[in-house]
XYZ file of N, CA, C and O in Angstrom:
348
model
N 45.665 -45.671 -1.773
C 45.196 -44.308 -1.904
C 46.096 -43.396 -0.851
O 46.149 -43.756 0.281
N 46.775 -42.411 -1.448
C 47.557 -41.636 -0.563
C 46.783 -40.453 -0.052
O 45.605 -40.228 -0.496
N 47.321 -39.798 0.967
C 46.651 -38.766 1.686
C 46.336 -37.618 0.827
O 45.318 -36.875 0.951
N 47.136 -37.303 -0.227
C 46.922 -36.171 -1.043
C 45.657 -36.533 -1.854
O 44.935 -35.602 -2.138
N 45.559 -37.768 -2.355
C 44.375 -38.068 -3.135
C 43.110 -37.905 -2.253
O 42.024 -37.463 -2.744
N 43.087 -38.447 -0.982
C 41.980 -38.329 -0.125
C 41.632 -36.847 0.104
O 40.410 -36.526 0.125
N 42.595 -35.961 0.367
C 42.332 -34.608 0.599
C 41.777 -33.974 -0.585
O 40.773 -33.175 -0.569
N 42.232 -34.267 -1.812
C 41.549 -33.759 -3.105
C 40.144 -34.230 -3.208
O 39.322 -33.387 -3.668
N 39.829 -35.572 -2.946
C 38.586 -36.030 -3.072
C 37.631 -35.327 -2.080
O 36.518 -34.862 -2.430
N 38.083 -35.032 -0.865
C 37.216 -34.341 0.194
C 37.077 -32.907 -0.206
O 35.841 -32.493 -0.062
N 37.980 -32.285 -0.709
C 37.871 -31.008 -1.164
C 36.887 -30.744 -2.314
O 36.001 -29.859 -2.369
N 36.944 -31.788 -3.261
C 36.071 -31.720 -4.433
C 34.648 -31.992 -3.974
O 33.651 -31.304 -4.521
N 34.498 -32.909 -3.153
C 33.060 -33.257 -2.708
C 32.509 -32.094 -1.905
O 31.381 -31.733 -2.202
N 33.284 -31.333 -0.890
C 32.778 -30.273 -0.323
C 32.468 -29.024 -1.346
O 31.554 -28.251 -1.178
N 33.298 -28.933 -2.237
C 33.189 -27.906 -3.373
C 31.767 -28.103 -4.107
O 30.951 -27.240 -4.365
N 31.596 -29.416 -4.371
C 30.186 -29.830 -5.182
C 29.071 -29.438 -4.261
O 28.005 -29.091 -4.787
N 29.072 -29.868 -2.999
C 28.046 -29.758 -2.090
C 27.743 -28.150 -1.981
O 26.593 -27.783 -1.933
N 28.837 -27.359 -1.757
C 28.639 -25.873 -1.640
C 28.001 -25.342 -2.907
O 27.043 -24.452 -2.834
N 28.491 -25.730 -4.134
C 27.799 -25.319 -5.365
C 26.416 -25.712 -5.469
O 25.436 -24.814 -5.890
N 26.119 -26.887 -5.049
C 24.597 -27.309 -5.142
C 23.786 -26.503 -4.196
O 22.645 -26.098 -4.571
N 24.249 -26.241 -2.885
C 23.390 -25.565 -2.006
C 23.220 -24.075 -2.434
O 22.133 -23.587 -2.187
N 24.275 -23.494 -3.047
C 24.153 -22.222 -3.571
C 23.183 -22.216 -4.699
O 22.303 -21.278 -4.625
N 23.147 -23.076 -5.599
C 22.200 -22.945 -6.597
C 20.850 -23.274 -6.118
O 19.803 -22.625 -6.543
N 20.632 -24.192 -5.249
C 19.294 -24.294 -4.572
C 18.736 -23.079 -3.949
O 17.578 -22.665 -4.044
N 19.668 -22.480 -3.129
C 19.281 -21.095 -2.592
C 18.855 -20.146 -3.552
O 17.814 -19.426 -3.287
N 19.453 -20.076 -4.713
C 19.149 -18.995 -5.713
C 17.794 -19.434 -6.263
O 16.992 -18.519 -6.601
N 17.548 -20.629 -6.482
C 16.284 -21.106 -7.182
C 15.160 -20.729 -6.087
O 14.045 -20.169 -6.605
N 15.316 -21.089 -4.777
C 14.294 -20.863 -3.855
C 14.054 -19.395 -3.563
O 12.872 -18.957 -3.454
N 15.003 -18.640 -3.737
C 14.870 -17.111 -3.512
C 13.960 -16.541 -4.660
O 13.419 -15.381 -4.609
N 13.980 -17.116 -5.869
C 13.232 -16.558 -7.148
C 11.804 -17.121 -7.168
O 10.979 -16.644 -7.950
N 11.343 -18.086 -6.270
C 10.191 -18.756 -6.330
C 8.858 -17.631 -6.076
O 8.034 -17.606 -6.908
N 9.038 -16.758 -5.124
C 7.977 -15.785 -4.878
C 7.823 -14.964 -6.124
O 6.637 -14.467 -6.657
N 8.819 -14.580 -6.921
C 8.672 -13.728 -8.133
C 8.002 -14.421 -9.150
O 7.212 -13.877 -9.908
N 8.359 -15.745 -9.305
C 7.727 -16.738 -10.254
C 6.251 -16.722 -10.061
O 5.278 -16.687 -10.932
N 5.819 -16.929 -8.820
C 4.347 -16.917 -8.407
C 3.684 -15.733 -8.715
O 2.598 -15.658 -9.270
N 4.279 -14.605 -8.337
C 3.610 -13.212 -8.700
C 3.456 -13.135 -10.265
O 2.508 -12.628 -10.779
N 4.491 -13.440 -10.860
C 4.422 -13.269 -12.338
C 3.233 -14.248 -12.818
O 2.595 -13.867 -13.928
N 3.181 -15.496 -12.487
C 2.225 -16.385 -12.928
C 0.744 -15.833 -12.579
O -0.141 -15.906 -13.420
N 0.563 -15.376 -11.325
C -0.755 -14.748 -11.029
C -1.035 -13.502 -11.970
O -2.216 -13.345 -12.477
N -0.135 -12.773 -12.272
C -0.359 -11.618 -13.219
C -0.613 -12.106 -14.677
O -1.604 -11.605 -15.271
N -0.005 -13.189 -15.121
C -0.407 -13.672 -16.369
C -1.756 -14.272 -16.421
O -2.566 -14.059 -17.345
N -2.107 -14.963 -15.383
C -3.495 -15.528 -15.245
C -4.549 -14.390 -15.194
O -5.532 -14.552 -15.884
N -4.222 -13.349 -14.536
C -5.144 -12.166 -14.433
C -5.236 -11.608 -15.846
O -6.370 -11.156 -16.218
N -4.194 -11.412 -16.516
C -4.180 -10.829 -17.825
C -5.013 -11.702 -18.904
O -5.712 -11.209 -19.697
N -4.827 -13.090 -18.712
C -5.553 -13.940 -19.486
C -6.983 -14.090 -19.215
O -7.843 -14.262 -20.248
N -7.458 -13.694 -17.912
C -8.761 -13.684 -17.683
C -9.445 -12.287 -18.018
O -10.593 -12.018 -17.814
N -8.634 -11.544 -18.769
C -9.138 -10.248 -19.228
C -9.157 -9.105 -18.232
O -9.872 -8.093 -18.271
N -8.324 -9.269 -17.139
C -8.329 -8.341 -16.087
C -9.631 -7.966 -15.296
O -9.871 -7.021 -14.869
N -10.370 -9.080 -15.174
C -11.684 -8.945 -14.547
C -11.640 -9.364 -13.106
O -12.682 -9.510 -12.427
N -10.528 -9.536 -12.585
C -10.381 -9.766 -11.175
C -10.773 -8.783 -10.368
O -10.508 -7.503 -10.604
N -11.543 -8.965 -9.302
C -11.993 -7.848 -8.307
C -10.796 -7.047 -7.587
O -11.106 -6.053 -7.189
N -9.825 -7.813 -7.426
C -8.734 -7.176 -6.697
C -8.129 -6.095 -7.506
O -7.617 -5.053 -6.919
N -7.999 -6.101 -8.934
C -7.554 -5.016 -9.579
C -8.448 -3.655 -9.415
O -7.924 -2.575 -9.413
N -9.708 -3.798 -9.410
C -10.638 -2.715 -9.185
C -10.428 -2.189 -7.785
O -10.280 -0.965 -7.642
N -10.231 -2.952 -6.759
C -10.072 -2.384 -5.339
C -8.750 -1.778 -5.205
O -8.757 -0.726 -4.678
N -7.785 -2.242 -5.941
C -6.397 -1.630 -5.934
C -6.482 -0.246 -6.615
O -5.861 0.677 -6.147
N -7.146 -0.130 -7.681
C -7.207 1.113 -8.473
C -7.973 2.214 -7.622
O -7.680 3.371 -7.689
N -9.115 1.791 -7.003
C -9.906 2.740 -6.257
C -9.251 3.156 -4.987
O -9.314 4.406 -4.527
N -8.454 2.330 -4.396
C -7.783 2.786 -3.091
C -6.557 3.550 -3.339
O -6.172 4.373 -2.558
N -6.003 3.619 -4.656
C -4.868 4.449 -4.838
C -5.347 5.924 -5.228
O -4.645 6.811 -5.182
N -6.711 6.280 -5.314
C -7.094 7.599 -5.658
C -7.270 8.493 -4.461
O -7.076 9.562 -4.554
N -7.485 7.824 -3.285
C -7.665 8.634 -2.062
C -6.595 8.307 -1.012
O -6.493 7.052 -0.770
N -5.794 9.292 -0.578
C -4.755 8.785 0.353
C -5.096 8.378 1.670
O -4.437 7.631 2.374
N -6.401 8.784 2.146
C -6.752 8.344 3.478
C -7.499 6.933 3.450
O -7.646 6.431 4.612
N -7.693 6.522 2.373
C -8.364 5.183 2.290
C -7.382 3.955 2.585
O -6.299 3.960 1.967
N -7.699 3.146 3.380
C -6.778 1.916 3.743
C -6.544 1.124 2.420
O -7.599 0.985 1.791
N -5.418 0.546 2.261
C -5.164 -0.238 1.131
C -5.921 -1.505 1.087
O -6.084 -2.129 2.215
N -6.547 -1.949 -0.017
C -7.496 -3.203 -0.106
C -6.543 -4.235 -0.365
O -5.534 -4.330 -0.955
N -6.909 -5.459 0.236
C -6.359 -6.622 -0.046
C -6.822 -7.298 -1.295
O -8.086 -7.662 -1.232
N -5.922 -7.369 -2.357
C -6.567 -7.950 -3.693
C -7.028 -9.388 -3.619
O -7.683 -9.766 -4.506
N -6.558 -10.176 -2.649
C -6.919 -11.472 -2.579
C -8.126 -11.749 -1.677
O -8.453 -12.998 -1.477
N -8.846 -10.734 -1.245
C -9.862 -11.077 -0.304
C -11.172 -10.154 -0.798
O -11.864 -9.741 0.009
N -11.214 -9.926 -2.179
C -12.542 -9.437 -2.606
C -12.685 -7.983 -2.266
O -13.939 -7.489 -2.076
N -11.547 -7.205 -1.968
C -11.688 -5.771 -1.779
C -11.797 -5.459 -0.326
O -11.918 -4.349 -0.020
N -11.770 -6.450 0.682
C -11.631 -6.030 2.074
C -10.420 -5.390 2.426
O -9.335 -5.650 1.979
N -10.489 -4.276 3.105
C -9.351 -3.595 3.496
C -8.538 -4.089 4.468
O -9.014 -5.154 5.274
N -7.162 -3.925 4.506
C -6.186 -4.654 5.434
C -6.548 -4.346 6.810
O -6.155 -5.036 7.740
N -7.147 -3.087 7.146
C -7.434 -2.733 8.627
C -8.577 -3.325 9.039
O -8.919 -3.367 10.249
N -9.629 -3.814 8.249
C -10.868 -4.382 8.774
C -10.587 -5.849 9.153
O -9.937 -6.497 8.460
N -11.265 -6.241 10.177
C -11.142 -7.552 10.596
C -11.987 -8.550 9.645
O -13.065 -8.006 9.255
N -11.681 -9.693 9.522
C -12.360 -10.625 8.786
C -13.684 -11.132 9.495
O -13.613 -11.431 10.427
N -14.865 -10.596 8.911
C -16.037 -11.024 9.599
C -16.717 -12.161 9.004
O -16.656 -12.489 7.742
N -17.424 -12.907 9.952
C -18.093 -14.100 9.301
C -19.468 -13.779 8.690
O -19.942 -12.649 8.919
N -19.927 -14.571 7.875
C -21.057 -14.345 7.095
C -22.369 -14.554 8.054
O -22.914 -15.607 8.134
N -22.753 -13.495 8.753
C -23.830 -13.572 9.752
C -25.163 -13.212 9.042
O -26.368 -13.488 9.459
N -25.095 -12.347 8.013
C -26.266 -11.902 7.351
C -26.891 -13.001 6.405
O -26.088 -13.709 5.803
N -28.215 -13.069 6.391
C -28.746 -14.146 5.626
C -29.557 -13.727 4.385
O -29.819 -12.951 3.867
């Protein structure tokens, strides 16, 4: 094997590795978008009865109201998470 062949094999290997890493990076950068889309599909399939959608729509009507966290049953983002002390 001559040095020219060795150099070409090394260049080809690094090119393939670079291409593979670039493709993996692109796929991983799109994962959050896919998760958000999947949650929206599930919400639409459930008939839009998720409590987060109601909390989001009511918080948008008044500008002084803190934005509600849709994943926490309408608790606002500024309120601390309280334990269930009431019985």
